PDB file of C-alpha atoms in Angstrom:
ATOM      1  CA  SER A   1       0.000   0.000   0.000  1.00  0.00           C
ATOM      2  CA  ASP A   2       2.997   2.315   0.350  1.00  0.00           C
ATOM      3  CA  LEU A   3       3.152   2.571  -3.464  1.00  0.00           C
ATOM      4  CA  TYR A   4      -0.190   4.354  -3.512  1.00  0.00           C
ATOM      5  CA  ASN A   5      -0.574   8.103  -3.139  1.00  0.00           C
ATOM      6  CA  GLU A   6      -3.170   8.288  -0.375  1.00  0.00           C
ATOM      7  CA  ALA A   7      -3.696  11.994  -1.099  1.00  0.00           C
ATOM      8  CA  LEU A   8      -5.364  11.092  -4.378  1.00  0.00           C
ATOM      9  CA  PRO A   9      -9.109  10.709  -3.954  1.00  0.00           C
ATOM     10  CA  TYR A  10      -9.421   8.066  -6.656  1.00  0.00           C
ATOM     11  CA  HIS A  11      -6.154   6.186  -7.095  1.00  0.00           C
ATOM     12  CA  ASN A  12      -5.359   5.066  -3.563  1.00  0.00           C
ATOM     13  CA  PHE A  13      -5.037   1.771  -1.730  1.00  0.00           C
ATOM     14  CA  GLU A  14      -8.388   2.042   0.028  1.00  0.00           C
ATOM     15  CA  ARG A  15     -10.178   2.295  -3.314  1.00  0.00           C
ATOM     16  CA  ALA A  16      -8.080  -0.523  -4.816  1.00  0.00           C
ATOM     17  CA  SER A  17      -9.064  -2.719  -1.860  1.00  0.00           C
ATOM     18  CA  HIS A  18     -12.745  -1.868  -2.343  1.00  0.00           C
ATOM     19  CA  VAL A  19     -12.517  -2.672  -6.066  1.00  0.00           C
ATOM     20  CA  ALA A  20     -10.846  -6.023  -5.341  1.00  0.00           C
ATOM     21  CA  LEU A  21     -13.461  -6.931  -2.727  1.00  0.00           C
ATOM     22  CA  SER A  22     -16.256  -5.857  -5.068  1.00  0.00           C
ATOM     23  CA  LEU A  23     -14.858  -8.079  -7.811  1.00  0.00           C
ATOM     24  CA  LYS A  24     -14.767 -11.058  -5.448  1.00  0.00           C
ATOM     25  CA  THR A  25     -18.369 -10.349  -4.403  1.00  0.00           C
ATOM     26  CA  MET A  26     -19.445 -10.053  -8.053  1.00  0.00           C
ATOM     27  CA  ILE A  27     -17.783 -13.370  -8.924  1.00  0.00           C
ATOM     28  CA  ASN A  28     -19.507 -15.102  -6.000  1.00  0.00           C
ATOM     29  CA  SER A  29     -22.901 -13.550  -6.855  1.00  0.00           C
ATOM     30  CA  ALA A  30     -22.609 -14.444 -10.543  1.00  0.00           C
ATOM     31  CA  GLU A  31     -21.755 -18.037  -9.719  1.00  0.00           C
ATOM     32  CA  LYS A  32     -24.784 -18.298  -7.419  1.00  0.00           C
ATOM     33  CA  ALA A  33     -27.083 -16.678  -9.991  1.00  0.00           C
ATOM     34  CA  VAL A  34     -25.962 -18.968 -12.807  1.00  0.00           C
ATOM     35  CA  GLY A  35     -26.365 -22.030 -10.624  1.00  0.00           C
ATOM     36  CA  THR A  36     -23.463 -23.987 -12.020  1.00  0.00           C
ATOM     37  CA  LYS A  37     -23.764 -27.744 -11.855  1.00  0.00           C
ATOM     38  CA  SER A  38     -20.257 -28.663 -10.806  1.00  0.00           C
ATOM     39  CA  LYS A  39     -17.347 -27.098  -8.977  1.00  0.00           C
ATOM     40  CA  ASP A  40     -15.288 -27.340 -12.206  1.00  0.00           C
ATOM     41  CA  GLU A  41     -17.583 -24.795 -13.836  1.00  0.00           C
ATOM     42  CA  LEU A  42     -16.958 -22.171 -11.171  1.00  0.00           C
ATOM     43  CA  PHE A  43     -14.562 -19.315 -11.873  1.00  0.00           C
ATOM     44  CA  SER A  44     -13.443 -19.570  -8.258  1.00  0.00           C
ATOM     45  CA  SER A  45     -12.306 -23.143  -8.896  1.00  0.00           C
ATOM     46  CA  ASP A  46      -9.422 -21.679 -10.931  1.00  0.00           C
ATOM     47  CA  PRO A  47      -7.173 -20.087  -8.285  1.00  0.00           C
ATOM     48  CA  LEU A  48      -4.775 -18.668 -10.881  1.00  0.00           C
ATOM     49  CA  ALA A  49      -7.538 -16.861 -12.760  1.00  0.00           C
ATOM     50  CA  GLU A  50      -9.002 -15.600  -9.503  1.00  0.00           C
ATOM     51  CA  PHE A  51      -5.586 -14.404  -8.301  1.00  0.00           C
ATOM     52  CA  GLY A  52      -4.943 -12.689 -11.642  1.00  0.00           C
ATOM     53  CA  CYS A  53      -8.184 -10.734 -11.441  1.00  0.00           C
ATOM     54  CA  LEU A  54      -7.709  -9.740  -7.808  1.00  0.00           C
ATOM     55  CA  PHE A  55      -4.064  -8.814  -8.420  1.00  0.00           C
ATOM     56  CA  ALA A  56      -5.090  -6.632 -11.366  1.00  0.00           C
ATOM     57  CA  MET A  57      -7.666  -4.867  -9.216  1.00  0.00           C
ATOM     58  CA  LEU A  58      -5.159  -4.254  -6.425  1.00  0.00           C
ATOM     59  CA  ILE A  59      -2.449  -2.807  -8.663  1.00  0.00           C
ATOM     60  CA  HIS A  60      -4.579  -0.865 -11.146  1.00  0.00           C
ATOM     61  CA  GLY A  61      -3.758   2.536  -9.601  1.00  0.00           C
ATOM     62  CA  VAL A  62      -0.409   1.809  -7.987  1.00  0.00           C
ATOM     63  CA  ASP A  63       2.151   4.631  -8.194  1.00  0.00           C
ATOM     64  CA  HIS A  64      -0.411   6.876  -9.918  1.00  0.00           C
ATOM     65  CA  SER A  65       0.618  10.529 -10.112  1.00  0.00           C
ATOM     66  CA  GLY A  66      -2.923  11.826 -10.279  1.00  0.00           C
ATOM     67  CA  ALA A  67      -2.532  12.949 -13.888  1.00  0.00           C
ATOM     68  CA  SER A  68      -4.657  11.378 -16.621  1.00  0.00           C
ATOM     69  CA  ASN A  69      -3.082   9.732 -19.631  1.00  0.00           C
ATOM     70  CA  ALA A  70      -4.045  12.758 -21.740  1.00  0.00           C
ATOM     71  CA  GLU A  71      -2.349  15.099 -19.264  1.00  0.00           C
ATOM     72  CA  LEU A  72       0.807  12.987 -19.311  1.00  0.00           C
ATOM     73  CA  VAL A  73       0.910  13.200 -23.107  1.00  0.00           C
ATOM     74  CA  LYS A  74       0.312  16.950 -23.029  1.00  0.00           C
ATOM     75  CA  GLU A  75       3.080  17.406 -20.425  1.00  0.00           C
ATOM     76  CA  LYS A  76       5.409  15.111 -22.433  1.00  0.00           C
ATOM     77  CA  ASN A  77       5.986  12.962 -19.367  1.00  0.00           C
ATOM     78  CA  GLU A  78       8.868  10.471 -19.648  1.00  0.00           C
ATOM     79  CA  LYS A  79       6.421   7.541 -19.435  1.00  0.00           C
ATOM     80  CA  VAL A  80       4.724   8.625 -22.666  1.00  0.00           C
ATOM     81  CA  SER A  81       7.569   7.461 -24.900  1.00  0.00           C
ATOM     82  CA  LEU A  82       8.105   4.338 -22.807  1.00  0.00           C
ATOM     83  CA  PHE A  83       4.527   3.233 -23.472  1.00  0.00           C
ATOM     84  CA  HIS A  84       4.172   4.826 -26.929  1.00  0.00           C
ATOM     85  CA  GLY A  85       1.495   7.221 -25.647  1.00  0.00           C
ATOM     86  CA  ARG A  86      -1.025   4.436 -25.010  1.00  0.00           C
ATOM     87  CA  CYS A  87      -2.572   3.424 -21.677  1.00  0.00           C
ATOM     88  CA  ILE A  88       0.339   5.070 -19.882  1.00  0.00           C
ATOM     89  CA  ASN A  89      -0.938   4.900 -16.313  1.00  0.00           C
ATOM     90  CA  GLU A  90      -2.274   1.390 -16.766  1.00  0.00           C
ATOM     91  CA  GLN A  91       0.951   0.006 -18.239  1.00  0.00           C
ATOM     92  CA  HIS A  92       3.011   1.757 -15.578  1.00  0.00           C
ATOM     93  CA  ALA A  93       0.834   0.256 -12.822  1.00  0.00           C
ATOM     94  CA  PHE A  94       1.202  -3.189 -14.390  1.00  0.00           C
ATOM     95  CA  ASN A  95       4.998  -2.861 -14.543  1.00  0.00           C
ATOM     96  CA  VAL A  96       5.215  -1.655 -10.941  1.00  0.00           C
ATOM     97  CA  GLY A  97       2.905  -4.443  -9.782  1.00  0.00           C
ATOM     98  CA  MET A  98       4.859  -7.123 -11.619  1.00  0.00           C
ATOM     99  CA  GLU A  99       8.162  -5.765 -10.312  1.00  0.00           C
ATOM    100  CA  LEU A 100       6.754  -5.977  -6.822  1.00  0.00           C
ATOM    101  CA  LEU A 101       5.396  -9.501  -7.334  1.00  0.00           C
ATOM    102  CA  MET A 102       8.761 -10.632  -8.704  1.00  0.00           C
ATOM    103  CA  SER A 103      10.670  -9.189  -5.738  1.00  0.00           C
ATOM    104  CA  GLU A 104      12.163 -11.497  -3.119  1.00  0.00           C
ATOM    105  CA  LYS A 105       9.569 -10.277  -0.627  1.00  0.00           C
ATOM    106  CA  TYR A 106       6.839 -12.139  -2.554  1.00  0.00           C
ATOM    107  CA  ARG A 107       8.772 -15.273  -3.434  1.00  0.00           C
ATOM    108  CA  TYR A 108       6.414 -17.446  -1.359  1.00  0.00           C
ATOM    109  CA  ILE A 109       3.359 -16.116  -3.214  1.00  0.00           C
ATOM    110  CA  ARG A 110       5.005 -16.857  -6.563  1.00  0.00           C
ATOM    111  CA  THR A 111       5.800 -20.367  -5.350  1.00  0.00           C
ATOM    112  CA  MET A 112       2.168 -20.890  -4.368  1.00  0.00           C
ATOM    113  CA  ILE A 113       0.913 -19.534  -7.712  1.00  0.00           C
ATOM    114  CA  ALA A 114       3.153 -21.920  -9.635  1.00  0.00           C
ATOM    115  CA  ALA A 115       2.268 -24.934  -7.474  1.00  0.00           C
TER     116      ALA A 115
END
């Protein structure tokens, strides 16, 4: 959570947590509404897919400056050329999130994902 700017009203860890929890609730509700016949048909029976979605929700605003993609292009921010002017904030968040996941601190999680 220390990679989030808590001063931002929209891109902060509290909101990312709410989005992740909402996604989990939506998955559970959809599975109940559909009334799947077997556990194999449930999205939640695929831990890797479920982790991927929750991870994406948690990192979607990480290290966000508060500027929109359009503002970054207008300001000629250094990230613009790195990401060819497309989905700048989103690609940056993905890179930061993956860097974090690949760090030694999260080795155990990676081991569990690959198991």
